Short mmCIF file of C-alpha atoms in Angstrom, two decimals:
data_model
loop_
_atom_site.label_atom_id
_atom_site.label_comp_id
_atom_site.label_asym_id
_atom_site.label_seq_id
_atom_site.Cartn_x
_atom_site.Cartn_y
_atom_site.Cartn_z
CA MET A 1 10.01 -38.30 21.89
CA GLU A 2 10.24 -35.15 24.06
CA GLN A 3 6.81 -33.17 24.35
CA LEU A 4 6.95 -29.72 22.79
CA PRO A 5 4.46 -26.95 23.65
CA VAL A 6 1.44 -26.81 21.38
CA THR A 7 1.27 -23.33 19.61
CA ILE A 8 -1.86 -23.71 17.62
CA GLU A 9 -4.70 -25.89 18.49
CA MET A 10 -8.27 -25.73 16.74
CA ALA A 11 -11.05 -27.87 18.14
CA ASP A 12 -14.06 -28.45 16.17
CA VAL A 13 -13.66 -25.11 14.43
CA GLY A 14 -16.15 -24.41 11.67
CA PHE A 15 -16.82 -21.32 9.75
CA GLN A 16 -19.61 -20.11 7.72
CA TYR A 17 -20.68 -16.92 5.95
CA PRO A 18 -23.43 -14.76 7.27
CA SER A 19 -25.10 -16.02 3.78
CA GLY A 20 -24.96 -19.65 5.13
CA ARG A 21 -22.07 -20.69 2.95
CA LYS A 22 -20.11 -23.22 4.77
CA VAL A 23 -16.21 -22.86 4.14
CA ILE A 24 -14.94 -24.72 7.07
CA GLU A 25 -16.73 -27.83 8.04
CA LYS A 26 -14.96 -29.05 11.04
CA ILE A 27 -11.46 -28.68 11.66
CA ASP A 28 -9.31 -30.23 14.45
CA PHE A 29 -5.52 -29.03 14.12
CA LYS A 30 -2.49 -28.87 16.28
CA LEU A 31 0.72 -27.24 15.57
CA LYS A 32 3.76 -27.78 18.10
CA ALA A 33 6.51 -25.50 18.37
CA GLY A 34 9.00 -26.10 15.50
CA ASP A 35 6.54 -28.15 13.44
CA LYS A 36 6.86 -27.57 9.68
CA ILE A 37 3.42 -28.43 8.24
CA GLY A 38 2.05 -28.08 4.58
CA LEU A 39 -1.53 -27.76 3.86
CA ILE A 40 -2.67 -28.89 0.33
CA GLY A 41 -6.14 -28.32 -1.15
CA PRO A 42 -7.70 -27.12 -4.19
CA ASN A 43 -9.05 -23.61 -4.95
CA GLY A 44 -11.93 -22.81 -2.77
CA SER A 45 -11.07 -25.60 -0.20
CA GLY A 46 -11.00 -23.00 2.78
CA LYS A 47 -7.14 -22.81 2.97
CA SER A 48 -6.80 -18.99 3.28
CA THR A 49 -9.90 -18.95 5.65
CA PHE A 50 -8.11 -21.53 7.87
CA LEU A 51 -5.32 -19.20 8.15
CA HIS A 52 -7.41 -16.06 8.68
CA LEU A 53 -9.08 -17.89 11.28
CA ILE A 54 -6.00 -18.54 13.24
CA MET A 55 -5.01 -14.81 13.05
CA GLY A 56 -8.66 -13.74 14.15
CA LEU A 57 -9.16 -11.95 10.87
CA MET A 58 -12.25 -14.10 10.70
CA LYS A 59 -14.10 -15.55 13.87
CA PRO A 60 -15.21 -19.20 13.85
CA THR A 61 -18.95 -19.93 13.98
CA THR A 62 -18.26 -23.11 15.99
CA GLY A 63 -15.47 -24.53 17.91
CA GLU A 64 -12.46 -23.22 19.97
CA ILE A 65 -9.18 -21.82 18.93
CA ARG A 66 -6.25 -21.98 21.37
CA LEU A 67 -3.10 -20.19 20.79
CA PHE A 68 0.05 -20.69 22.87
CA GLY A 69 -2.12 -22.67 25.42
CA LYS A 70 -4.86 -19.81 25.76
CA PRO A 71 -8.21 -19.98 24.20
CA VAL A 72 -8.58 -16.89 21.92
CA LYS A 73 -12.13 -15.36 21.31
CA LYS A 74 -12.08 -11.58 21.36
CA GLU A 75 -10.19 -9.18 19.10
CA GLU A 76 -7.92 -8.12 22.14
CA ASP A 77 -6.80 -11.84 22.62
CA PHE A 78 -5.93 -11.97 18.92
CA GLN A 79 -3.93 -8.61 19.07
CA LYS A 80 -1.76 -10.38 21.67
CA SER A 81 -1.19 -13.46 19.57
CA ARG A 82 -0.57 -11.62 16.25
CA ARG A 83 2.80 -10.27 17.67
CA LYS A 84 3.80 -14.04 17.90
CA ILE A 85 2.33 -15.31 14.81
CA GLY A 86 3.27 -14.06 11.35
CA LEU A 87 1.23 -14.19 8.31
CA LEU A 88 2.46 -14.02 4.78
CA PHE A 89 -0.19 -12.84 2.50
CA GLN A 90 -1.19 -14.39 -0.98
CA HIS A 91 -0.53 -11.24 -2.68
CA ALA A 92 2.55 -8.79 -1.53
CA ASP A 93 0.79 -5.76 -2.64
CA ASP A 94 -1.58 -6.36 0.12
CA GLN A 95 1.16 -6.58 2.51
CA LEU A 96 3.38 -3.67 1.28
CA PHE A 97 1.92 -0.62 1.76
CA SER A 98 4.57 1.98 2.74
CA PRO A 99 6.37 3.87 0.09
CA THR A 100 9.91 2.48 0.73
CA VAL A 101 10.97 -0.90 1.65
CA LEU A 102 12.88 0.01 4.82
CA GLU A 103 9.54 1.88 6.17
CA ASP A 104 7.50 -1.27 5.62
CA VAL A 105 9.93 -3.69 7.03
CA ALA A 106 9.96 -1.29 10.16
CA PHE A 107 6.25 -0.91 10.43
CA GLY A 108 5.69 -4.10 12.51
CA PRO A 109 8.47 -3.14 15.13
CA LEU A 110 7.22 0.39 15.17
CA ASN A 111 3.64 -0.83 16.06
CA LEU A 112 5.23 -3.36 18.63
CA GLY A 113 6.72 -0.08 20.45
CA TYR A 114 10.42 -0.16 19.58
CA PRO A 115 11.84 3.29 19.19
CA PRO A 116 12.64 4.26 15.42
CA ALA A 117 16.27 3.80 15.84
CA GLU A 118 15.92 0.29 16.94
CA ALA A 119 13.20 -0.48 14.43
CA ARG A 120 15.48 0.71 11.67
CA ALA A 121 18.13 -1.37 12.81
CA MET A 122 16.02 -4.31 13.08
CA ALA A 123 14.59 -4.01 9.62
CA LEU A 124 18.23 -3.62 8.19
CA LYS A 125 19.09 -6.75 9.80
CA THR A 126 16.21 -8.65 8.51
CA LEU A 127 16.71 -7.41 5.04
CA GLU A 128 20.45 -8.37 5.30
CA ASN A 129 19.43 -11.93 6.53
CA LEU A 130 17.20 -12.23 3.48
CA GLU A 131 20.02 -10.85 1.25
CA LEU A 132 17.87 -7.86 0.52
CA THR A 133 20.71 -5.46 1.43
CA GLY A 134 20.58 -2.27 -0.76
CA PHE A 135 16.79 -2.50 -1.18
CA GLU A 136 15.92 -0.17 1.75
CA GLU A 137 15.13 2.78 -0.25
CA ARG A 138 13.48 0.98 -3.29
CA VAL A 139 10.02 2.06 -3.69
CA THR A 140 7.60 -0.90 -3.05
CA TYR A 141 5.27 -0.64 -6.02
CA ARG A 142 8.31 -0.83 -8.30
CA LEU A 143 9.55 -4.02 -7.16
CA SER A 144 9.31 -7.13 -9.25
CA GLY A 145 6.80 -9.95 -8.04
CA GLY A 146 9.69 -12.07 -6.62
CA GLU A 147 11.32 -9.03 -4.86
CA LYS A 148 7.91 -8.08 -3.41
CA LYS A 149 7.31 -11.45 -2.17
CA LEU A 150 10.69 -11.55 -0.33
CA VAL A 151 10.24 -8.09 1.17
CA ALA A 152 6.73 -9.30 2.25
CA LEU A 153 8.41 -12.13 3.90
CA ALA A 154 11.02 -9.71 5.59
CA THR A 155 8.06 -7.53 6.91
CA VAL A 156 6.63 -10.59 8.70
CA LEU A 157 9.88 -12.00 10.07
CA VAL A 158 11.24 -8.77 11.37
CA MET A 159 8.68 -9.05 14.19
CA GLU A 160 10.52 -12.37 15.35
CA PRO A 161 7.33 -14.51 15.34
CA GLU A 162 7.03 -17.67 17.06
CA VAL A 163 5.06 -19.18 14.27
CA LEU A 164 4.84 -18.33 10.62
CA LEU A 165 1.66 -18.79 8.31
CA LEU A 166 2.23 -18.65 4.74
CA ASP A 167 -0.71 -18.38 2.21
CA GLU A 168 0.27 -19.73 -1.32
CA PRO A 169 3.81 -18.37 -1.05
CA THR A 170 4.94 -19.38 -4.62
CA THR A 171 1.97 -17.95 -6.58
CA GLY A 172 3.36 -16.09 -9.68
CA LEU A 173 7.00 -16.69 -8.62
CA ASP A 174 9.89 -18.03 -10.96
CA GLU A 175 11.75 -21.20 -9.96
CA GLU A 176 14.79 -19.08 -8.79
CA THR A 177 12.70 -16.95 -6.29
CA ILE A 178 10.75 -20.13 -5.04
CA ILE A 179 14.37 -22.03 -4.32
CA ARG A 180 15.43 -18.80 -2.44
CA ILE A 181 12.19 -18.93 -0.50
CA ILE A 182 12.51 -22.82 0.29
CA ASP A 183 16.06 -22.09 1.46
CA ILE A 184 15.03 -19.33 3.85
CA LEU A 185 12.23 -21.46 5.18
CA ASN A 186 14.35 -24.48 5.65
CA GLN A 187 16.86 -22.23 7.70
CA LEU A 188 14.13 -21.00 10.06
CA GLU A 189 14.15 -22.48 13.64
CA ILE A 190 10.39 -21.59 14.10
CA GLY A 191 7.50 -23.75 13.07
CA TYR A 192 5.28 -22.78 10.20
CA VAL A 193 2.11 -23.69 8.30
CA ILE A 194 2.28 -23.36 4.36
CA VAL A 195 -0.98 -23.31 2.42
CA SER A 196 -0.37 -24.12 -0.92
CA HIS A 197 -1.74 -26.27 -3.94
CA GLU A 198 1.72 -27.19 -5.22
CA TYR A 199 2.72 -30.37 -3.79
CA ASP A 200 6.26 -30.40 -4.94
CA PHE A 201 6.80 -26.99 -3.09
CA LEU A 202 5.38 -28.41 -0.02
CA ALA A 203 7.45 -31.37 -0.10
CA ARG A 204 10.71 -29.29 -0.22
CA ALA A 205 9.50 -26.83 2.37
CA THR A 206 7.68 -28.74 5.13
CA ARG A 207 7.85 -32.14 6.56
CA LEU A 208 4.43 -33.11 7.13
CA ILE A 209 1.85 -32.61 4.94
CA TYR A 210 -2.11 -32.39 5.40
CA SER A 211 -4.69 -32.06 2.70
CA ILE A 212 -7.84 -29.89 3.31
CA HIS A 213 -10.88 -30.96 1.23
CA GLU A 214 -14.38 -29.67 1.43
CA GLY A 215 -13.47 -27.74 4.72
CA ARG A 216 -11.89 -30.76 6.64
CA ILE A 217 -8.27 -31.48 7.23
CA VAL A 218 -7.00 -34.96 6.34
CA PHE A 219 -3.33 -36.18 7.30
CA ASP A 220 -1.52 -37.10 4.27
CA GLY A 221 1.73 -38.17 5.57
CA ASP A 222 5.25 -37.46 6.17
CA SER A 223 6.60 -35.60 2.94
CA SER A 224 9.85 -37.36 3.08
CA LYS A 225 8.24 -41.09 2.95
CA ILE A 226 5.07 -40.77 0.96
CA HIS A 227 3.01 -38.64 -1.18
CA SER A 228 -0.43 -38.78 -2.79
CA HIS A 229 -0.66 -36.88 -5.52
CA TYR A 230 -0.89 -33.65 -7.04
CA HIS A 231 2.41 -33.76 -9.05
CA SER A 232 2.74 -34.57 -12.56
CA HIS A 233 4.84 -37.64 -13.46
CA PRO A 234 3.31 -40.55 -15.15
CA ALA A 235 2.80 -42.49 -12.10
CA GLY A 236 1.17 -39.46 -10.46
CA THR A 237 -2.43 -40.98 -10.39
CA VAL A 238 -1.63 -44.25 -8.89
CA PRO A 239 -0.14 -44.99 -5.42
CA HIS A 240 3.39 -45.67 -5.75
CA ARG A 241 6.80 -45.34 -3.78
CA HIS A 242 9.94 -43.53 -4.87
CA ALA A 243 13.47 -45.22 -4.69
CA GLY A 244 14.98 -45.22 -1.40
CA GLN A 245 12.00 -44.15 0.62
CA LEU A 246 10.45 -46.06 3.48
CA PRO A 247 7.46 -48.17 3.16
CA GLU A 248 4.13 -46.31 3.80
CA GLN A 249 3.15 -46.77 7.42
CA ASP A 250 -0.53 -46.79 8.44
CA MET B 1 1.80 4.35 -15.87
CA ILE B 2 1.03 7.24 -13.89
CA ALA B 3 4.18 9.50 -13.88
CA ALA B 4 4.57 10.37 -10.19
CA GLU B 5 6.81 12.57 -8.23
CA THR B 6 8.76 13.96 -11.22
CA PHE B 7 9.96 17.04 -9.45
CA ALA B 8 10.86 15.38 -6.29
CA SER B 9 14.58 14.36 -6.88
CA GLY B 10 17.06 17.09 -6.92
CA GLU B 11 19.52 18.86 -4.90
CA SER B 12 18.12 22.58 -5.08
CA PRO B 13 17.78 24.59 -1.76
CA MET B 14 13.90 23.85 -2.38
CA HIS B 15 14.69 20.21 -2.23
CA ARG B 16 16.63 20.42 0.80
CA LEU B 17 14.36 22.67 2.79
CA ASP B 18 12.89 21.02 5.74
CA PRO B 19 9.34 19.72 4.52
CA ARG B 20 7.51 21.19 7.53
CA ILE B 21 8.70 24.50 6.63
CA LYS B 22 7.68 23.89 3.07
CA ILE B 23 4.15 22.81 4.03
CA ILE B 24 3.49 25.70 6.20
CA SER B 25 5.02 28.34 4.10
CA ALA B 26 2.88 27.05 1.02
CA THR B 27 -0.36 27.00 2.89
CA VAL B 28 0.20 30.54 4.30
CA PHE B 29 1.19 31.68 0.89
CA ALA B 30 -1.86 30.27 -0.82
CA PHE B 31 -4.23 31.71 1.60
CA THR B 32 -2.70 35.01 1.44
CA THR B 33 -2.68 34.91 -2.29
CA ALA B 34 -6.15 33.60 -2.62
CA LEU B 35 -7.58 36.27 -0.34
CA ALA B 36 -5.53 39.18 -2.10
CA SER B 37 -7.85 41.27 -4.51
CA SER B 38 -5.39 44.29 -5.45
CA PHE B 39 -3.40 43.73 -8.74
CA PRO B 40 -0.02 45.01 -6.90
CA ALA B 41 -0.50 42.24 -4.25
CA MET B 42 -1.36 39.84 -6.90
CA PHE B 43 1.65 40.69 -9.05
CA ALA B 44 3.86 40.59 -6.00
CA ALA B 45 2.60 37.07 -5.22
CA LEU B 46 3.28 35.91 -8.82
CA GLY B 47 6.92 37.43 -8.62
CA ALA B 48 7.51 35.49 -5.25
CA SER B 49 6.48 32.35 -6.79
CA LEU B 50 8.60 32.93 -9.76
CA ILE B 51 11.52 33.46 -7.47
CA LEU B 52 10.61 30.28 -5.61
CA ILE B 53 10.40 28.14 -8.73
CA ALA B 54 13.75 29.68 -10.13
CA VAL B 55 15.34 28.57 -6.96
CA SER B 56 14.01 25.04 -7.14
CA GLY B 57 15.97 24.54 -10.37
CA LEU B 58 13.19 22.62 -11.91
CA GLY B 59 13.08 22.38 -15.96
CA LEU B 60 11.22 24.94 -17.67
CA ARG B 61 9.33 22.62 -19.90
CA PRO B 62 7.85 20.07 -17.64
CA VAL B 63 6.93 23.05 -15.28
CA LEU B 64 5.22 24.89 -18.26
CA ILE B 65 3.24 21.58 -19.34
CA ARG B 66 1.97 21.26 -15.74
CA LEU B 67 0.90 25.01 -15.69
CA ALA B 68 -0.76 24.60 -19.28
CA LEU B 69 -3.05 21.84 -17.92
CA VAL B 70 -4.38 24.45 -15.18
CA ASN B 71 -4.63 27.30 -17.67
CA GLY B 72 -6.50 25.17 -20.00
CA PHE B 73 -9.03 25.02 -17.53
CA ILE B 74 -8.80 28.81 -16.81
CA LEU B 75 -9.54 29.59 -20.44
CA PHE B 76 -13.15 28.68 -19.91
CA PHE B 77 -13.14 31.49 -17.28
CA TRP B 78 -11.99 33.87 -20.01
CA LEU B 79 -14.74 32.50 -22.38
CA VAL B 80 -17.65 32.92 -19.76
CA LEU B 81 -16.83 35.58 -17.18
CA PRO B 82 -16.59 38.61 -19.41
CA LEU B 83 -19.92 37.95 -20.88
CA THR B 84 -21.95 37.07 -17.96
CA VAL B 85 -20.37 39.21 -15.09
CA ALA B 86 -22.59 42.44 -14.69
CA GLY B 87 -20.75 45.81 -15.04
CA HIS B 88 -19.72 48.45 -17.38
CA PRO B 89 -19.28 47.68 -20.92
CA TYR B 90 -15.88 47.41 -22.16
CA MET B 91 -16.19 46.12 -25.65
CA GLN B 92 -19.05 45.29 -27.96
CA ILE B 93 -18.49 42.18 -30.33
CA GLY B 94 -21.85 41.82 -32.31
CA PRO B 95 -24.53 41.26 -30.00
CA LEU B 96 -22.12 40.44 -27.19
CA THR B 97 -21.03 42.93 -24.56
CA LEU B 98 -17.83 42.30 -22.66
CA THR B 99 -17.86 43.86 -19.23
CA ARG B 100 -14.91 45.45 -17.47
CA GLU B 101 -15.65 43.77 -14.24
CA GLY B 102 -15.86 40.35 -15.98
CA ILE B 103 -12.45 40.91 -17.58
CA LEU B 104 -10.79 42.11 -14.37
CA LEU B 105 -12.22 39.00 -12.56
CA SER B 106 -10.79 36.70 -15.10
CA ALA B 107 -7.36 38.36 -14.67
CA GLN B 108 -7.43 37.98 -10.98
CA ILE B 109 -8.42 34.42 -11.29
CA THR B 110 -5.60 33.86 -13.75
CA ILE B 111 -2.93 35.57 -11.72
CA LYS B 112 -3.79 34.08 -8.47
CA SER B 113 -3.96 30.60 -9.68
CA ASN B 114 -0.66 30.63 -11.40
CA ALA B 115 0.96 32.20 -8.40
CA ILE B 116 -0.68 29.48 -6.02
CA LEU B 117 0.22 26.62 -8.43
CA ILE B 118 3.76 27.72 -9.11
CA SER B 119 4.69 27.94 -5.46
CA MET B 120 3.13 24.73 -4.85
CA ILE B 121 5.29 22.93 -7.38
CA ALA B 122 8.29 24.90 -5.97
CA LEU B 123 7.51 24.19 -2.33
CA LEU B 124 5.60 20.92 -2.15
CA ALA B 125 6.30 18.95 -5.36
CA THR B 126 9.86 19.10 -4.60
CA SER B 127 9.28 16.66 -1.71
CA SER B 128 8.21 13.08 -2.22
CA ILE B 129 4.78 12.22 -1.04
CA SER B 130 5.87 10.22 1.87
CA THR B 131 8.27 12.83 3.11
CA LEU B 132 5.31 15.10 2.94
CA GLY B 133 3.08 12.47 4.90
CA HIS B 134 5.78 12.28 7.66
CA ALA B 135 6.09 16.14 7.95
CA LEU B 136 2.41 16.31 8.18
CA ASN B 137 2.47 13.76 10.87
CA ARG B 138 5.09 15.82 12.59
CA LEU B 139 2.96 18.98 12.33
CA LYS B 140 0.08 17.00 14.38
CA VAL B 141 -1.99 16.52 11.44
CA PRO B 142 -4.40 13.66 12.47
CA ASP B 143 -2.95 10.13 11.73
CA LYS B 144 -5.97 8.98 9.88
CA LEU B 145 -5.49 12.00 7.35
CA VAL B 146 -1.66 11.37 7.04
CA LEU B 147 -2.53 7.70 6.36
CA LEU B 148 -5.14 8.47 3.89
CA LEU B 149 -2.66 10.36 2.00
CA LEU B 150 0.10 7.59 2.01
CA LEU B 151 -2.20 4.85 1.30
CA THR B 152 -3.95 6.86 -1.58
CA PHE B 153 -0.64 7.45 -3.01
CA ARG B 154 0.56 3.86 -2.70
CA TYR B 155 -2.46 2.24 -4.16
CA ILE B 156 -3.29 4.68 -6.75
CA PHE B 157 -0.67 2.74 -8.76
CA VAL B 158 -2.05 -0.60 -8.09
CA LEU B 159 -5.49 0.58 -9.12
CA GLU B 160 -4.24 1.91 -12.14
CA GLN B 161 -2.41 -1.19 -13.10
CA GLU B 162 -6.02 -3.05 -12.50
CA TYR B 163 -7.53 -0.64 -14.64
CA GLN B 164 -5.13 -1.10 -17.35
CA ARG B 165 -5.57 -5.01 -17.00
CA LEU B 166 -9.46 -4.50 -17.34
CA ARG B 167 -8.97 -2.22 -20.16
CA ARG B 168 -6.75 -4.92 -21.95
CA ALA B 169 -9.20 -7.37 -21.19
CA ILE B 170 -12.16 -5.71 -22.93
CA ARG B 171 -9.81 -4.69 -25.89
CA ILE B 172 -8.48 -8.12 -26.60
CA ARG B 173 -12.06 -9.28 -26.94
CA GLY B 174 -12.68 -6.76 -29.59
CA PHE B 175 -14.13 -3.64 -27.76
CA THR B 176 -14.07 -0.32 -29.47
CA PRO B 177 -15.65 2.28 -27.79
CA GLY B 178 -18.54 4.02 -29.25
CA THR B 179 -21.46 6.23 -28.74
CA ASN B 180 -23.92 3.45 -27.97
CA LEU B 181 -25.45 1.68 -24.88
CA HIS B 182 -23.08 -1.09 -25.14
CA SER B 183 -20.05 1.10 -24.57
CA TYR B 184 -21.70 2.87 -21.92
CA ARG B 185 -22.60 -0.37 -20.10
CA THR B 186 -19.09 -1.66 -20.60
CA TYR B 187 -17.53 1.44 -18.98
CA ALA B 188 -19.93 1.18 -16.23
CA TYR B 189 -18.90 -2.33 -15.52
CA VAL B 190 -15.21 -1.55 -15.46
CA ILE B 191 -15.72 1.26 -13.20
CA GLY B 192 -17.86 -0.75 -11.01
CA MET B 193 -15.32 -3.46 -10.99
CA LEU B 194 -12.57 -1.12 -10.18
CA PHE B 195 -14.47 -0.19 -7.17
CA VAL B 196 -15.25 -3.44 -6.08
CA ARG B 197 -11.52 -4.46 -6.34
CA ALA B 198 -10.35 -1.52 -4.65
CA ALA B 199 -12.81 -2.20 -1.69
CA ALA B 200 -11.57 -5.84 -1.57
CA ARG B 201 -7.98 -4.76 -1.63
CA ALA B 202 -8.64 -2.15 1.00
CA ASP B 203 -9.96 -5.07 3.24
CA ARG B 204 -6.85 -7.20 2.64
CA VAL B 205 -4.40 -4.25 3.29
CA HIS B 206 -6.19 -3.49 6.41
CA GLN B 207 -6.14 -7.21 7.46
CA ALA B 208 -2.27 -7.31 6.58
CA MET B 209 -1.75 -4.27 8.75
CA LEU B 210 -3.64 -5.79 11.72
CA CYS B 211 -1.44 -8.85 11.40
CA ARG B 212 1.63 -6.60 11.91
CA GLY B 213 0.15 -5.04 15.06
CA PHE B 214 -1.44 -2.10 13.41
CA ARG B 215 -3.82 -0.31 15.95
CA GLY B 216 -4.49 3.00 14.21
CA LYS B 217 -1.44 4.70 15.38
CA PHE B 218 0.93 5.87 12.63
CA TYR B 219 4.64 5.83 13.74
CA SER B 220 7.36 7.30 11.50
CA LEU B 221 10.99 6.07 11.06
CA ARG B 222 12.03 9.61 9.98
CA THR B 223 13.41 12.46 12.09
CA PHE B 224 13.47 16.00 10.78
CA SER B 225 16.10 18.68 12.11
CA LEU B 226 15.78 22.32 11.46
CA GLY B 227 19.17 24.11 10.42
CA THR B 228 20.17 27.56 10.00
CA SER B 229 19.29 27.54 6.07
CA ASP B 230 15.92 26.17 6.86
CA TRP B 231 14.98 29.04 9.12
CA LEU B 232 16.59 31.43 6.67
CA TRP B 233 14.34 30.28 3.97
CA ALA B 234 11.36 30.20 6.37
CA ALA B 235 12.25 34.03 6.92
CA ALA B 236 12.63 34.61 3.27
CA VAL B 237 9.14 33.06 2.39
CA GLY B 238 7.69 34.72 5.51
CA ILE B 239 9.03 38.19 4.14
CA MET B 240 7.47 37.31 0.67
CA ILE B 241 4.01 36.58 2.21
CA ILE B 242 4.17 39.78 4.53
CA SER B 243 5.00 42.01 1.45
CA VAL B 244 1.81 40.56 -0.29
CA GLY B 245 -0.17 41.22 2.54
CA ALA B 246 1.15 44.72 2.93
CA LEU B 247 0.53 45.49 -0.53
CA GLU B 248 -3.05 44.29 -0.18
CA TRP B 249 -3.38 46.30 3.15
CA SER B 250 -2.32 49.57 1.40
CA SER B 251 -4.85 49.06 -1.33
CA TYR B 252 -7.45 49.68 1.27
CA LEU B 253 -5.93 52.98 2.68
#
């Protein structure tokens, strides 16, 4: 196997609030370029905190984070890495703040220093890629939940990130939108980490699945081979294999 | 749901006018009118505002409804000022004395506020908030203020939805407002929760902006250009303002 560059690396990372509540106990994590990783865990297991630590929105209390091979500690370090890592927030309303869709999608490129004409072209191209042509002048707060999510994804993808982080991307969405998101994700060449508590979604959108529990990350397995169990069929609670799958490997 | 930007769509000359000219005109007009104290000047201002609203082609009814809101407030001045402002007695109603000065002051307030409000509707309400925000940005208004305006407008709807959610939540559990401590406490909780949620949301929005490279500088996609008709309208409103000023000046001579 060829050695791909490591984009995200966390060593012994821990996080606790000033109040003393420990959310992340100790995380060691590596994401190589192009890796598609799912992170599953119950509510309150530190999933969102994990993503916010990578973005530098929260600073780890212990351990070290390295992004694209360089240690990141200060706000300035994170400002540089944020250009290359896109985070899709759990609630699209937090992400879409501009009056119109086009302005919101162009916000990132404008911040990166692209002239308005170019930022507009990039935004239009991204909307087209996500089959959102015609949404440019729509008012963001009047979009439906699914449309908001797709536009929010556009606002992240337009910045051409090298890694994508998605925080519970399916919350409150109908099946049709979820399938659209899975299609979009599967076509992406860049690596990503999806945090979710829906195993079935992760199995369709990622290759490797880890679980996070009480602030620690455990490797669960290759999503095409095994799975251990959050979904709801009769055998869900006992270890089992699905037909046509390779035996579990230790 | 809050009805917003009801006047912003349209094809009248007022809608097409460059928003920068609209903002400057409305500001100067409002100040001139507010500072005027002679009746000819005030009436001229009212007349000018009526011309502008006529050009804007907005429906009479919605404009009147909006004016009624403000004039309902002004009614209180009419109830209080003629009785409280010292001056020459004008009329005696039982034990109450209405003063000439009080009545004139009430009339001034009424004419001026209506003139300013009408001109604001004609000039500013005919643009969307986002257009005005970008125009303010072009007029070198500090980024922070423009962002404050745009974000307030964007999230007022989200907060309203949040308020409606909270309201539904208390109503489905049988809450009926009354004049008692329980009602007051419930309302205090709702308002408190609304503030807490607004603050938490503000944090998340800020984080989302940081993730997309925001560093406090606000960039705009839009470009504005001034055409002949923009300059003509600027000149027309300029003449109106100068007329109001001249009438006010002549009252001192």
